[in-house]
Coordinates of C-alpha atoms in Angstrom, one line a residue:
Chain Z
X1 CA 7.6 19.7 8.2
X2 CA 5.1 18.7 5.5
X3 CA 1.4 18.0 6.3
X4 CA -0.3 14.8 6.7
X5 CA -2.3 14.2 3.7
X6 CA -5.5 12.0 3.6
X7 CA -6.7 10.9 0.2
X8 CA -10.3 10.8 0.2
X9 CA -12.4 7.8 -1.1
X10 CA -16.0 8.3 -2.4
X11 CA -18.4 6.0 -4.3
X12 CA -21.7 6.8 -5.7
X13 CA -22.1 10.2 -4.6
X14 CA -21.0 9.6 -0.9
X15 CA -17.6 10.1 0.8
X16 CA -16.8 6.7 2.4
X17 CA -16.4 6.5 6.1
X18 CA -12.8 5.3 6.0
X19 CA -12.0 9.0 4.9
X20 CA -13.2 10.4 8.1
X21 CA -11.5 7.6 10.0
X22 CA -8.2 8.6 8.5
X23 CA -8.8 12.4 9.1
X24 CA -9.5 11.6 12.7
X25 CA -6.2 9.8 13.2
X26 CA -4.3 12.4 11.0
X27 CA -5.5 15.1 13.4
X28 CA -4.4 13.4 16.5
X29 CA -0.9 12.8 14.7
X30 CA -0.8 16.3 13.4
X31 CA -1.2 17.7 17.1
X32 CA 1.8 15.7 18.2
X33 CA 4.0 16.6 15.1
X34 CA 2.7 20.3 14.8
X35 CA 1.6 19.9 11.3
X36 CA -1.5 20.4 9.5
X37 CA -4.0 17.9 8.0
X38 CA -4.7 18.3 4.2
X39 CA -7.7 16.3 2.6
X40 CA -7.0 15.5 -1.0
X41 CA -10.2 15.0 -3.4
X42 CA -10.4 13.7 -6.8
X43 CA -14.1 14.2 -8.1
X44 CA -16.2 14.8 -10.8
X45 CA -17.5 18.5 -11.7
X46 CA -19.9 20.0 -9.1
X47 CA -19.8 17.1 -6.5
X48 CA -20.2 18.6 -3.2
X49 CA -17.9 16.6 -1.2
X50 CA -15.3 19.3 -0.2
X51 CA -17.7 20.9 2.5
X52 CA -17.8 17.6 4.6
X53 CA -14.0 17.3 4.2
X54 CA -13.3 20.9 5.2
X55 CA -15.0 20.4 8.6
X56 CA -12.3 17.7 9.6
X57 CA -9.1 19.2 8.0
X58 CA -7.1 22.4 7.6
X59 CA -6.9 22.4 3.9
X60 CA -8.8 20.5 1.0
X61 CA -7.2 20.2 -2.2
X62 CA -9.6 19.5 -5.0
X63 CA -9.1 18.1 -8.4
X64 CA -12.3 18.3 -10.4
X65 CA -12.5 16.5 -13.6
X66 CA -15.2 14.8 -15.8
X67 CA -12.8 11.7 -15.9
X68 CA -12.7 11.6 -12.0
X69 CA -16.4 11.0 -11.4
X70 CA -15.5 7.4 -10.7
X71 CA -12.3 6.0 -9.4
X72 CA -9.6 5.3 -11.9
X73 CA -6.1 3.8 -10.9
X74 CA -3.9 5.4 -13.7
X75 CA -5.5 8.9 -13.0
X76 CA -5.2 8.5 -9.3
X77 CA -1.7 7.4 -9.3
X78 CA -0.7 9.9 -11.8
X79 CA -2.3 12.9 -10.4
X80 CA -1.3 12.0 -6.8
X81 CA 2.4 11.2 -7.6
X82 CA 2.7 14.9 -9.2
X83 CA 1.1 16.4 -6.1
X84 CA 3.3 14.4 -3.5
X85 CA 6.3 15.5 -5.7
X86 CA 5.2 19.1 -5.4
X87 CA 4.0 19.3 -1.9
X88 CA 6.1 16.9 0.0
X89 CA 3.9 15.7 2.6
X90 CA 5.3 14.1 5.8
X91 CA 2.7 11.2 5.8
X92 CA 0.1 10.1 3.4
X93 CA -2.9 8.1 4.4
X94 CA -5.1 6.1 2.2
X95 CA -7.8 3.6 2.7
X96 CA -6.7 -0.2 2.9
X97 CA -10.0 -0.7 0.6
X98 CA -10.1 -2.5 -2.8
X99 CA -9.3 1.0 -4.4
X100 CA -6.6 1.9 -2.0
X101 CA -5.1 -1.5 -2.6
X102 CA -5.2 -0.7 -6.3
X103 CA -3.4 2.8 -6.4
X104 CA -1.4 3.1 -3.3
X105 CA 1.3 0.5 -4.0
X106 CA 1.7 2.0 -7.6
X107 CA 1.8 5.6 -6.0
X108 CA 4.5 4.4 -3.5
X109 CA 6.6 3.2 -6.3
X110 CA 6.1 6.4 -8.4
X111 CA 6.8 8.6 -5.4
X112 CA 9.6 6.5 -3.8
X113 CA 8.1 6.8 -0.4
X114 CA 8.1 3.5 1.6
X115 CA 4.5 2.2 2.2
X116 CA 3.1 0.0 4.9
X117 CA -0.5 -1.3 4.4
X118 CA -3.5 -2.2 6.5
X119 CA -2.6 -0.3 9.6
X120 CA -4.9 -0.8 12.6
X121 CA -2.7 1.9 14.4
X122 CA -0.1 4.4 13.7
X123 CA 2.5 5.3 16.4
X124 CA 5.2 7.8 16.4
X125 CA 8.6 6.9 17.6
X126 CA 11.2 9.9 17.8
X127 CA 9.0 11.6 15.3
X128 CA 9.0 8.8 12.7
X129 CA 5.8 6.9 12.1
X130 CA 5.7 3.2 12.9
X131 CA 2.7 0.8 12.1
X132 CA 0.7 -1.8 14.1
X133 CA -0.7 -4.3 11.6
X134 CA -1.8 -7.9 11.8
X135 CA -0.4 -11.0 10.0
X136 CA -1.6 -14.5 9.4
X137 CA -5.2 -13.4 9.2
X138 CA -5.2 -11.7 12.6
X139 CA -3.4 -14.4 14.5
X140 CA -0.3 -12.4 15.1
X141 CA 0.4 -8.6 15.4
X142 CA 3.4 -6.6 14.2
X143 CA 5.0 -3.4 14.7
X144 CA 6.7 -2.2 11.6
X145 CA 9.2 0.6 11.0
X146 CA 10.1 2.6 7.9
X147 CA 13.5 3.0 6.3
X148 CA 14.4 6.7 6.7
X149 CA 12.8 8.8 4.1
X150 CA 11.4 12.6 3.5
X151 CA 7.8 11.0 3.5
X152 CA 6.0 8.0 4.3
X153 CA 2.8 6.2 3.1
X154 CA 0.3 4.0 5.0
X155 CA -2.9 2.4 4.2
X156 CA -5.4 2.1 7.1
X157 CA -7.9 -0.5 7.9
X158 CA -11.5 0.4 7.8
X159 CA -13.0 0.7 11.3
X160 CA -9.4 1.0 12.9
X161 CA -10.1 4.5 14.2
X162 CA -13.3 6.1 15.6
X163 CA -14.6 9.3 14.4
X164 CA -15.3 12.1 16.9
X165 CA -18.2 13.8 15.4
X166 CA -18.0 16.8 17.6
X167 CA -14.5 17.7 16.5
X168 CA -14.8 20.4 14.1
X169 CA -12.0 22.3 12.1
X170 CA -12.4 24.6 9.1
X171 CA -10.4 24.3 6.1
X172 CA -9.7 26.5 3.0
X173 CA -10.8 24.7 -0.1
X174 CA -8.2 25.0 -2.9
X175 CA -9.0 24.1 -6.5
X176 CA -6.0 22.4 -8.3
X177 CA -5.1 21.9 -11.7
X178 CA -4.6 18.5 -13.4
X179 CA -1.0 17.9 -14.3
X180 CA -0.4 18.8 -17.9
X181 CA 1.3 15.7 -19.1
X182 CA -1.2 13.3 -17.4
X183 CA -1.2 10.0 -19.3
X184 CA -4.5 8.7 -20.8
X185 CA -5.8 5.8 -18.4
X186 CA -5.2 2.3 -19.6
X187 CA -8.1 1.0 -17.6
X188 CA -11.7 2.5 -18.4
X189 CA -14.6 2.1 -16.0
X190 CA -17.7 0.5 -17.5
X191 CA -20.2 0.0 -14.8
X192 CA -21.0 -1.2 -11.1
X193 CA -22.6 -4.7 -10.7
X194 CA -24.5 -5.8 -7.7
X195 CA -23.3 -9.3 -6.7
X196 CA -24.8 -9.9 -3.5
X197 CA -28.5 -9.7 -3.9
X198 CA -30.8 -12.8 -4.4
X199 CA -33.4 -15.1 -2.7
X200 CA -32.5 -14.7 0.8
X201 CA -32.2 -11.3 2.5
X202 CA -29.8 -11.9 5.4
X203 CA -29.9 -8.1 6.5
X204 CA -33.5 -8.6 7.9
X205 CA -33.1 -11.7 10.0
X206 CA -33.4 -11.5 13.9
X207 CA -31.3 -14.8 14.0
X208 CA -28.5 -15.5 11.7
X209 CA -27.1 -19.1 11.9
X210 CA -23.9 -18.6 10.0
X211 CA -21.4 -21.2 8.7
X212 CA -17.7 -20.9 7.9
X213 CA -14.7 -23.0 6.5
X214 CA -15.1 -25.2 9.6
X215 CA -18.1 -27.0 8.2
X216 CA -15.6 -28.9 6.0
X217 CA -17.6 -29.7 2.9
X218 CA -20.6 -28.8 1.0
X219 CA -22.7 -32.0 2.1
X220 CA -22.3 -30.8 5.8
X221 CA -24.2 -27.6 5.3
X222 CA -27.7 -29.2 5.2
X223 CA -27.3 -30.0 8.8
X224 CA -26.7 -26.3 9.6
X225 CA -29.5 -25.3 7.4
X226 CA -31.8 -27.6 9.3
X227 CA -30.8 -26.1 12.6
X228 CA -31.4 -22.6 11.1
X229 CA -35.0 -23.7 10.0
X230 CA -35.6 -25.3 13.5
X231 CA -34.6 -22.2 15.4
X232 CA -36.4 -19.8 12.8
X233 CA -33.5 -18.4 11.8
X234 CA -31.6 -17.5 8.5
X235 CA -28.7 -19.2 7.1
X236 CA -25.6 -17.0 6.3
X237 CA -21.9 -17.7 5.9
X238 CA -18.5 -16.5 5.7
X239 CA -16.4 -15.9 2.5
X240 CA -14.7 -19.3 2.1
X241 CA -18.0 -21.1 1.8
X242 CA -18.9 -18.7 -1.2
X243 CA -15.4 -19.1 -2.7
X244 CA -16.0 -22.8 -2.6
X245 CA -19.4 -22.5 -4.2
X246 CA -21.1 -24.2 -1.4
X247 CA -23.6 -21.3 -1.1
X248 CA -24.5 -18.4 -3.2
X249 CA -23.1 -15.0 -2.5
X250 CA -26.3 -13.5 -1.1
X251 CA -25.7 -15.6 2.0
X252 CA -22.2 -14.0 2.5
X253 CA -21.7 -11.8 5.6
X254 CA -18.7 -9.3 5.6
X255 CA -17.1 -6.4 3.8
X256 CA -17.3 -8.0 0.4
X257 CA -20.8 -9.5 1.2
X258 CA -23.4 -7.9 3.5
X259 CA -23.3 -6.0 6.8
X260 CA -25.9 -7.4 9.1
X261 CA -27.6 -6.5 12.4
X262 CA -29.3 -9.6 13.8
X263 CA -30.3 -9.7 17.5
X264 CA -28.3 -13.0 17.7
X265 CA -25.4 -14.1 15.4
X266 CA -24.4 -17.7 15.8
X267 CA -21.0 -18.1 14.1
X268 CA -20.3 -21.9 13.4
X269 CA -16.7 -22.8 12.4
X270 CA -15.9 -19.2 11.4
X271 CA -12.5 -18.2 12.3
X272 CA -13.2 -14.5 12.2
X273 CA -11.1 -12.7 9.8
X274 CA -11.5 -9.0 10.0
X275 CA -13.4 -8.7 6.9
X276 CA -16.0 -11.0 8.4
X277 CA -16.1 -9.2 11.8
X278 CA -16.6 -5.8 10.2
X279 CA -19.9 -7.3 8.9
X280 CA -21.3 -8.2 12.1
X281 CA -20.4 -5.1 14.3
X282 CA -24.1 -4.2 14.4
X283 CA -25.1 -7.6 15.7
X284 CA -26.8 -7.7 19.2
X285 CA -25.0 -11.0 20.4
X286 CA -22.3 -12.9 18.7
X287 CA -22.2 -16.7 19.8
X288 CA -19.1 -18.4 18.3
X289 CA -18.4 -22.2 18.0
X290 CA -14.8 -23.0 17.0
X291 CA -12.5 -26.0 17.5
X292 CA -9.6 -23.4 17.5
X293 CA -9.8 -21.8 21.1
X294 CA -7.4 -19.2 19.6
X295 CA -9.5 -18.3 16.7
X296 CA -9.9 -14.5 16.2
X297 CA -13.7 -14.8 16.3
X298 CA -13.5 -15.2 20.2
X299 CA -12.0 -11.8 20.6
X300 CA -15.3 -10.2 19.3
X301 CA -18.0 -12.8 20.3
X302 CA -20.1 -12.3 23.4
X303 CA -20.1 -16.0 24.2
X304 CA -17.7 -18.7 22.9
X305 CA -17.6 -22.5 22.7
X306 CA -14.4 -24.2 21.9
X307 CA -15.8 -27.4 20.3
X308 CA -16.5 -29.0 17.1
X309 CA -19.5 -27.2 15.5
X310 CA -21.3 -30.4 14.8
X311 CA -21.5 -31.4 18.4
X312 CA -23.1 -28.0 19.0
X313 CA -25.4 -28.2 16.1
X314 CA -26.8 -31.7 16.8
X315 CA -27.3 -30.8 20.6
X316 CA -29.2 -27.6 19.6
X317 CA -31.3 -29.4 17.0
X318 CA -32.3 -32.2 19.8
X319 CA -33.2 -29.4 22.3
X320 CA -35.1 -27.1 19.6
X321 CA -36.8 -30.1 18.0
X322 CA -37.9 -31.5 21.4
Chain R
X1 CA -1.8 -15.4 -24.5
X2 CA 1.3 -15.8 -22.3
X3 CA 0.9 -15.6 -18.7
X4 CA 3.2 -15.2 -15.8
X5 CA 1.9 -16.2 -12.4
X6 CA 3.8 -15.3 -9.2
X7 CA 3.3 -17.7 -6.3
X8 CA 4.4 -18.3 -2.8
X9 CA 4.6 -21.0 -0.2
X10 CA 3.0 -20.2 3.1
X11 CA 2.8 -21.9 6.6
X12 CA -0.5 -23.3 7.5
X13 CA -1.6 -21.4 10.7
X14 CA -5.3 -22.1 11.0
X15 CA -6.1 -24.1 14.1
X16 CA -2.4 -23.9 15.2
X17 CA -1.1 -22.0 18.2
X18 CA 1.7 -19.7 16.9
X19 CA 5.0 -19.3 18.7
X20 CA 7.2 -16.3 18.7
X21 CA 10.9 -17.1 18.2
X22 CA 14.0 -15.9 20.2
X23 CA 14.4 -12.9 17.9
X24 CA 10.9 -11.6 18.9
X25 CA 10.5 -10.6 15.3
X26 CA 8.9 -13.8 13.7
X27 CA 7.1 -17.0 14.6
X28 CA 8.7 -20.3 15.1
X29 CA 8.3 -21.9 11.6
X30 CA 10.0 -25.2 12.0
X31 CA 7.0 -27.3 13.2
X32 CA 4.5 -25.7 10.8
X33 CA 3.1 -27.4 7.6
X34 CA 3.4 -25.5 4.3
X35 CA 0.9 -25.0 1.6
X36 CA 0.5 -22.9 -1.5
X37 CA -0.9 -19.3 -0.5
X38 CA -4.7 -19.6 -1.1
X39 CA -4.8 -16.6 -3.5
X40 CA -2.0 -18.1 -5.7
X41 CA -3.8 -21.2 -6.1
X42 CA -6.7 -19.3 -7.8
X43 CA -4.2 -17.3 -9.7
X44 CA -2.7 -20.4 -11.2
X45 CA -6.1 -21.8 -12.2
X46 CA -7.1 -18.6 -13.8
X47 CA -3.9 -18.6 -15.8
X48 CA -4.1 -22.2 -16.8
X49 CA -7.8 -21.7 -18.0
X50 CA -7.1 -18.7 -20.2
X51 CA -4.1 -20.8 -21.6
X52 CA -6.4 -23.8 -22.3
X53 CA -8.9 -21.5 -24.0
X54 CA -6.5 -19.3 -26.0
X55 CA -3.2 -21.1 -26.2
X56 CA 0.3 -19.6 -25.0
X57 CA 2.3 -20.5 -22.1
X58 CA 2.1 -20.1 -18.4
X59 CA 5.3 -19.4 -16.4
X60 CA 5.2 -19.8 -12.7
X61 CA 7.6 -17.9 -10.6
X62 CA 8.5 -17.9 -6.8
X63 CA 11.1 -16.3 -4.6
X64 CA 12.5 -18.8 -2.1
X65 CA 14.5 -21.8 -1.1
X66 CA 14.6 -25.2 -2.6
X67 CA 11.7 -26.3 -0.1
X68 CA 9.5 -23.7 -1.9
X69 CA 9.9 -25.4 -5.3
X70 CA 7.0 -27.5 -4.0
X71 CA 4.4 -24.8 -5.1
X72 CA 6.3 -24.5 -8.4
X73 CA 5.8 -28.4 -9.0
X74 CA 2.3 -27.8 -8.0
X75 CA 1.7 -25.1 -10.6
X76 CA 3.4 -27.3 -13.4
X77 CA 1.2 -30.2 -12.3
X78 CA -1.9 -27.9 -12.7
X79 CA -0.8 -27.0 -16.3
X80 CA 1.9 -24.4 -16.0
X81 CA 4.6 -25.0 -18.8
X82 CA 7.7 -23.8 -16.9
X83 CA 8.7 -22.4 -13.6
X84 CA 11.5 -20.0 -12.2
X85 CA 12.7 -20.0 -8.6
X86 CA 14.7 -16.9 -7.4
X87 CA 17.0 -17.9 -4.6
X88 CA 17.2 -14.8 -2.4
X89 CA 20.0 -16.5 -0.3
X90 CA 20.0 -14.8 3.4
X91 CA 18.3 -11.7 2.2
X92 CA 15.3 -10.8 4.1
X93 CA 12.6 -9.2 1.9
X94 CA 9.7 -7.0 2.4
X95 CA 6.9 -6.4 -0.2
X96 CA 8.9 -3.8 -2.0
X97 CA 12.0 -6.1 -2.5
X98 CA 9.8 -9.0 -3.5
X99 CA 8.2 -6.7 -6.3
X100 CA 11.8 -5.4 -7.2
X101 CA 13.0 -9.0 -7.5
X102 CA 10.3 -10.2 -9.6
X103 CA 10.2 -7.1 -11.9
X104 CA 14.0 -7.8 -12.7
X105 CA 13.1 -11.4 -13.3
X106 CA 10.2 -10.8 -15.6
X107 CA 11.7 -7.8 -17.4
X108 CA 13.3 -10.0 -20.0
X109 CA 10.2 -12.3 -20.5
X110 CA 7.4 -12.2 -23.0
X111 CA 3.9 -11.8 -21.5
X112 CA 0.3 -10.4 -22.0
X113 CA -0.8 -10.9 -18.5
X114 CA 0.8 -11.2 -15.1
X115 CA -1.2 -12.6 -12.1
X116 CA -0.3 -12.5 -8.5
X117 CA -2.6 -13.3 -5.6
X118 CA -4.4 -10.1 -4.0
X119 CA -2.0 -11.1 -0.9
X120 CA -0.1 -13.6 1.0
X121 CA -1.6 -15.6 3.9
X122 CA 1.5 -14.8 6.1
X123 CA 2.2 -11.0 5.6
X124 CA -1.3 -9.9 4.2
X125 CA 0.2 -6.9 2.9
X126 CA -1.5 -7.0 -0.5
X127 CA 1.2 -4.6 -2.1
X128 CA 3.5 -6.9 -4.2
X129 CA 1.5 -7.3 -7.3
X130 CA 0.7 -3.7 -7.7
X131 CA 4.2 -2.5 -7.0
X132 CA 5.5 -5.0 -9.5
X133 CA 2.9 -3.8 -12.2
X134 CA 4.2 -0.1 -11.5
X135 CA 7.8 -1.1 -11.6
X136 CA 7.3 -2.8 -15.1
X137 CA 5.1 0.1 -16.3
X138 CA 2.0 -2.0 -16.6
X139 CA -1.7 -1.3 -16.4
X140 CA -3.1 -3.2 -13.4
X141 CA -6.3 -4.1 -11.5
X142 CA -6.3 -5.3 -7.7
X143 CA -8.8 -7.7 -6.3
X144 CA -10.0 -9.1 -9.7
X145 CA -12.7 -11.7 -9.3
X146 CA -13.6 -12.1 -13.0
X147 CA -11.7 -11.9 -16.4
X148 CA -13.0 -12.0 -20.0
X149 CA -10.2 -11.9 -22.5
X150 CA -10.7 -9.7 -25.6
X151 CA -8.2 -8.8 -28.3
X152 CA -5.3 -6.7 -26.8
X153 CA -7.5 -6.0 -23.8
X154 CA -9.5 -7.7 -21.1
X155 CA -12.8 -7.0 -19.2
X156 CA -12.1 -7.2 -15.5
X157 CA -14.3 -7.6 -12.7
X158 CA -12.9 -6.0 -9.5
X159 CA -14.4 -7.0 -6.1
X160 CA -15.5 -3.8 -4.1
X161 CA -16.8 -3.6 -0.5
X162 CA -20.4 -4.1 0.0
X163 CA -21.2 -6.9 -2.7
X164 CA -20.5 -4.7 -5.6
X165 CA -18.2 -5.5 -8.6
X166 CA -16.7 -2.7 -10.6
X167 CA -16.4 -3.7 -14.3
X168 CA -13.7 -2.0 -16.4
X169 CA -11.8 -2.7 -19.6
X170 CA -7.9 -2.8 -19.2
X171 CA -5.4 -2.7 -22.0
X172 CA -2.9 -5.6 -22.2
X173 CA -0.2 -6.3 -21.2
X174 CA -1.5 -5.9 -17.7
X175 CA -1.1 -7.2 -14.2
X176 CA -4.2 -8.3 -12.2
X177 CA -4.1 -9.5 -8.5
X178 CA -6.5 -12.4 -8.2
X179 CA -9.2 -12.7 -5.5
X180 CA -10.2 -16.1 -4.0
X181 CA -13.4 -17.5 -5.3
X182 CA -12.6 -16.3 -9.0
X183 CA -12.7 -20.1 -10.1
X184 CA -12.5 -23.6 -8.8
X185 CA -8.9 -24.5 -8.7
X186 CA -8.3 -28.0 -10.0
X187 CA -7.0 -30.9 -8.1
X188 CA -3.5 -32.0 -8.9
X189 CA -3.7 -35.2 -10.7
X190 CA -1.3 -38.0 -10.7
X191 CA -1.0 -37.5 -14.5
X192 CA -0.1 -33.8 -13.9
X193 CA 2.5 -34.6 -11.2
X194 CA 4.1 -37.0 -13.8
X195 CA 4.0 -34.4 -16.7
X196 CA 5.4 -31.8 -14.2
X197 CA 8.5 -33.8 -13.7
X198 CA 9.5 -33.3 -17.4
X199 CA 9.1 -29.6 -17.4
X200 CA 11.6 -26.9 -16.8
X201 CA 12.4 -25.6 -13.5
X202 CA 15.0 -22.9 -13.5
X203 CA 16.9 -21.6 -10.4
X204 CA 18.4 -18.2 -10.5
X205 CA 20.2 -16.4 -7.8
X206 CA 20.2 -12.6 -7.2
X207 CA 23.7 -12.3 -8.7
X208 CA 22.4 -14.1 -11.9
X209 CA 19.8 -11.3 -12.0
X210 CA 22.4 -8.6 -11.8
X211 CA 21.5 -7.2 -8.3
X212 CA 24.4 -5.6 -6.3
X213 CA 23.9 -6.0 -2.6
X214 CA 23.2 -2.4 -2.0
X215 CA 20.4 -2.2 -4.5
X216 CA 18.4 -4.5 -2.2
X217 CA 17.3 -2.4 0.9
X218 CA 14.1 -3.1 2.3
X219 CA 11.6 -0.1 2.8
X220 CA 10.0 -1.6 6.0
X221 CA 11.1 -3.8 8.8
X222 CA 9.3 -5.8 11.3
X223 CA 10.4 -4.4 14.8
X224 CA 8.4 -7.0 16.9
X225 CA 5.8 -9.4 16.6
X226 CA 3.2 -10.2 19.4
X227 CA 0.3 -12.4 20.1
X228 CA -3.1 -10.7 20.1
X229 CA -3.9 -9.4 23.6
X230 CA -6.1 -11.8 25.5
X231 CA -7.7 -9.5 28.0
X232 CA -11.0 -9.2 26.4
X233 CA -13.1 -11.6 24.5
X234 CA -15.9 -14.0 24.6
X235 CA -17.2 -15.6 27.9
X236 CA -16.5 -19.3 27.2
X237 CA -19.4 -21.8 28.0
X238 CA -18.2 -25.1 28.9
X239 CA -19.9 -28.4 29.8
X240 CA -21.5 -31.4 27.8
X241 CA -23.3 -30.8 24.6
X242 CA -26.7 -31.0 26.0
X243 CA -25.9 -28.3 28.8
X244 CA -24.4 -26.0 26.2
X245 CA -27.4 -26.4 24.1
X246 CA -29.6 -25.4 26.9
X247 CA -27.6 -22.4 27.8
X248 CA -27.5 -21.0 24.2
X249 CA -31.3 -21.4 23.9
X250 CA -31.6 -19.4 27.2
X251 CA -29.1 -16.8 25.9
X252 CA -30.9 -16.5 22.6
X253 CA -34.1 -15.9 24.6
X254 CA -32.8 -13.2 26.6
X255 CA -31.5 -11.5 23.5
X256 CA -35.0 -11.5 22.0
X257 CA -34.9 -14.7 19.8
X258 CA -37.3 -17.2 20.9
X259 CA -36.8 -20.6 19.7

């Protein structure tokens, strides 16, 4: 049987946490399947990522090239397709991140392996992988099987697997050559742009009063802003509020905004998509108010109120202002 | 600039209690309201804006039943020039099959850009657009939240985690998956709806596209669906609004936030 491959993800000189989360799950599956764990690294010359990966895998395959200093969809898909063809891994894991979403489906088509995305768990049934994943923004879970194949591909949700820091392995690091006939990329990196910094720093607040889609319209935000001020807190929000231009992006909590660690996070009309919830895992206490008593936010909140957010906002204002 | 935009109609599930049907593999959909997939709404707007600035034509495509034509009519009312519906009949598709069907439909058309949403609200796989790009041999970018068209190229802004955009230049033709918030989708006007009635809406079957039955085997299959476990979660606070407010202020105090 082929190995389990984990494609490493790195940005700005750091291996991203999702890589170690995938290696953790790969080690667990590898034990059951009696196969090894191979980390695959595409990086610029002299970048010292291989050592960290070698402690969590049995083999590290390193492609080093000036063009691989930053992520590139064409180069990743091109190099990895050749590698999979040559090595025939049983299972290939990639992050369900912006970059993983960018190259994994292309790689699946190139290699002919079936792909399941955004796994929150991976099971083995009769030696074949199956995936647990969410639908309808977390309101429904599903168990997904693959059509029989020589190899399988899965993208993994960030935070789905916990890294066991103590577990150490020791891998050989193998330097790989880029494919001879690698096509020049059709997309070229220019720069990174910080889009989430601005007048308010939501990462420093002890109390965040956070507003979501449930606020209904732009004009209603002032009532929540007033409450934040009365309570001595800072106003933040979830993605739909920024998408609709009701608040600037520097208020946004979540994977595409900021991760926050307030003592109290008051979530008003926020449904609790995983991208949002990932940004509040460091909060001391989460209090959620939502009309929908089945909203996913109640699964992660410490306290919940199933009510119209404005009832609670007005009552809090009356108490705090008194 | 000719643009193809792939769209989908999805059930509205926010603030709705989902029920699982007898098969155990999907939800009961009969009682649900349907809307355009949120991401696709932004994709249509992005296409129409480029067409308004640079000329060219916008074609909207969906895979679905007659009821799903609603989203095509919406795209036409927003400014798309023509629409195509692929009727899959009884075929149950996965992301890979959707991409395969779309690729065959699009391969005969002329285009500079193809847009899809980043993902659909129902299946949340985020794979159809990029699989489509690869099947057509196109350059692509996923999770696009900004586009500046240039001569035979485009500057694209891709949303990464942590409030960072990756700016890159992509050669055309290309496929971009469009992120919510990239623009402000216009409202559908009465005038738009009237104009849409005169525009072409073509229906094609899988036979018309030249697919044999054996060519369309899904790569993945849903074995079962289930509602999230209710074992853990928030301690629910009940009572009248004033009591709730008092309780919340006490809890905040205990957690170190003095009001």
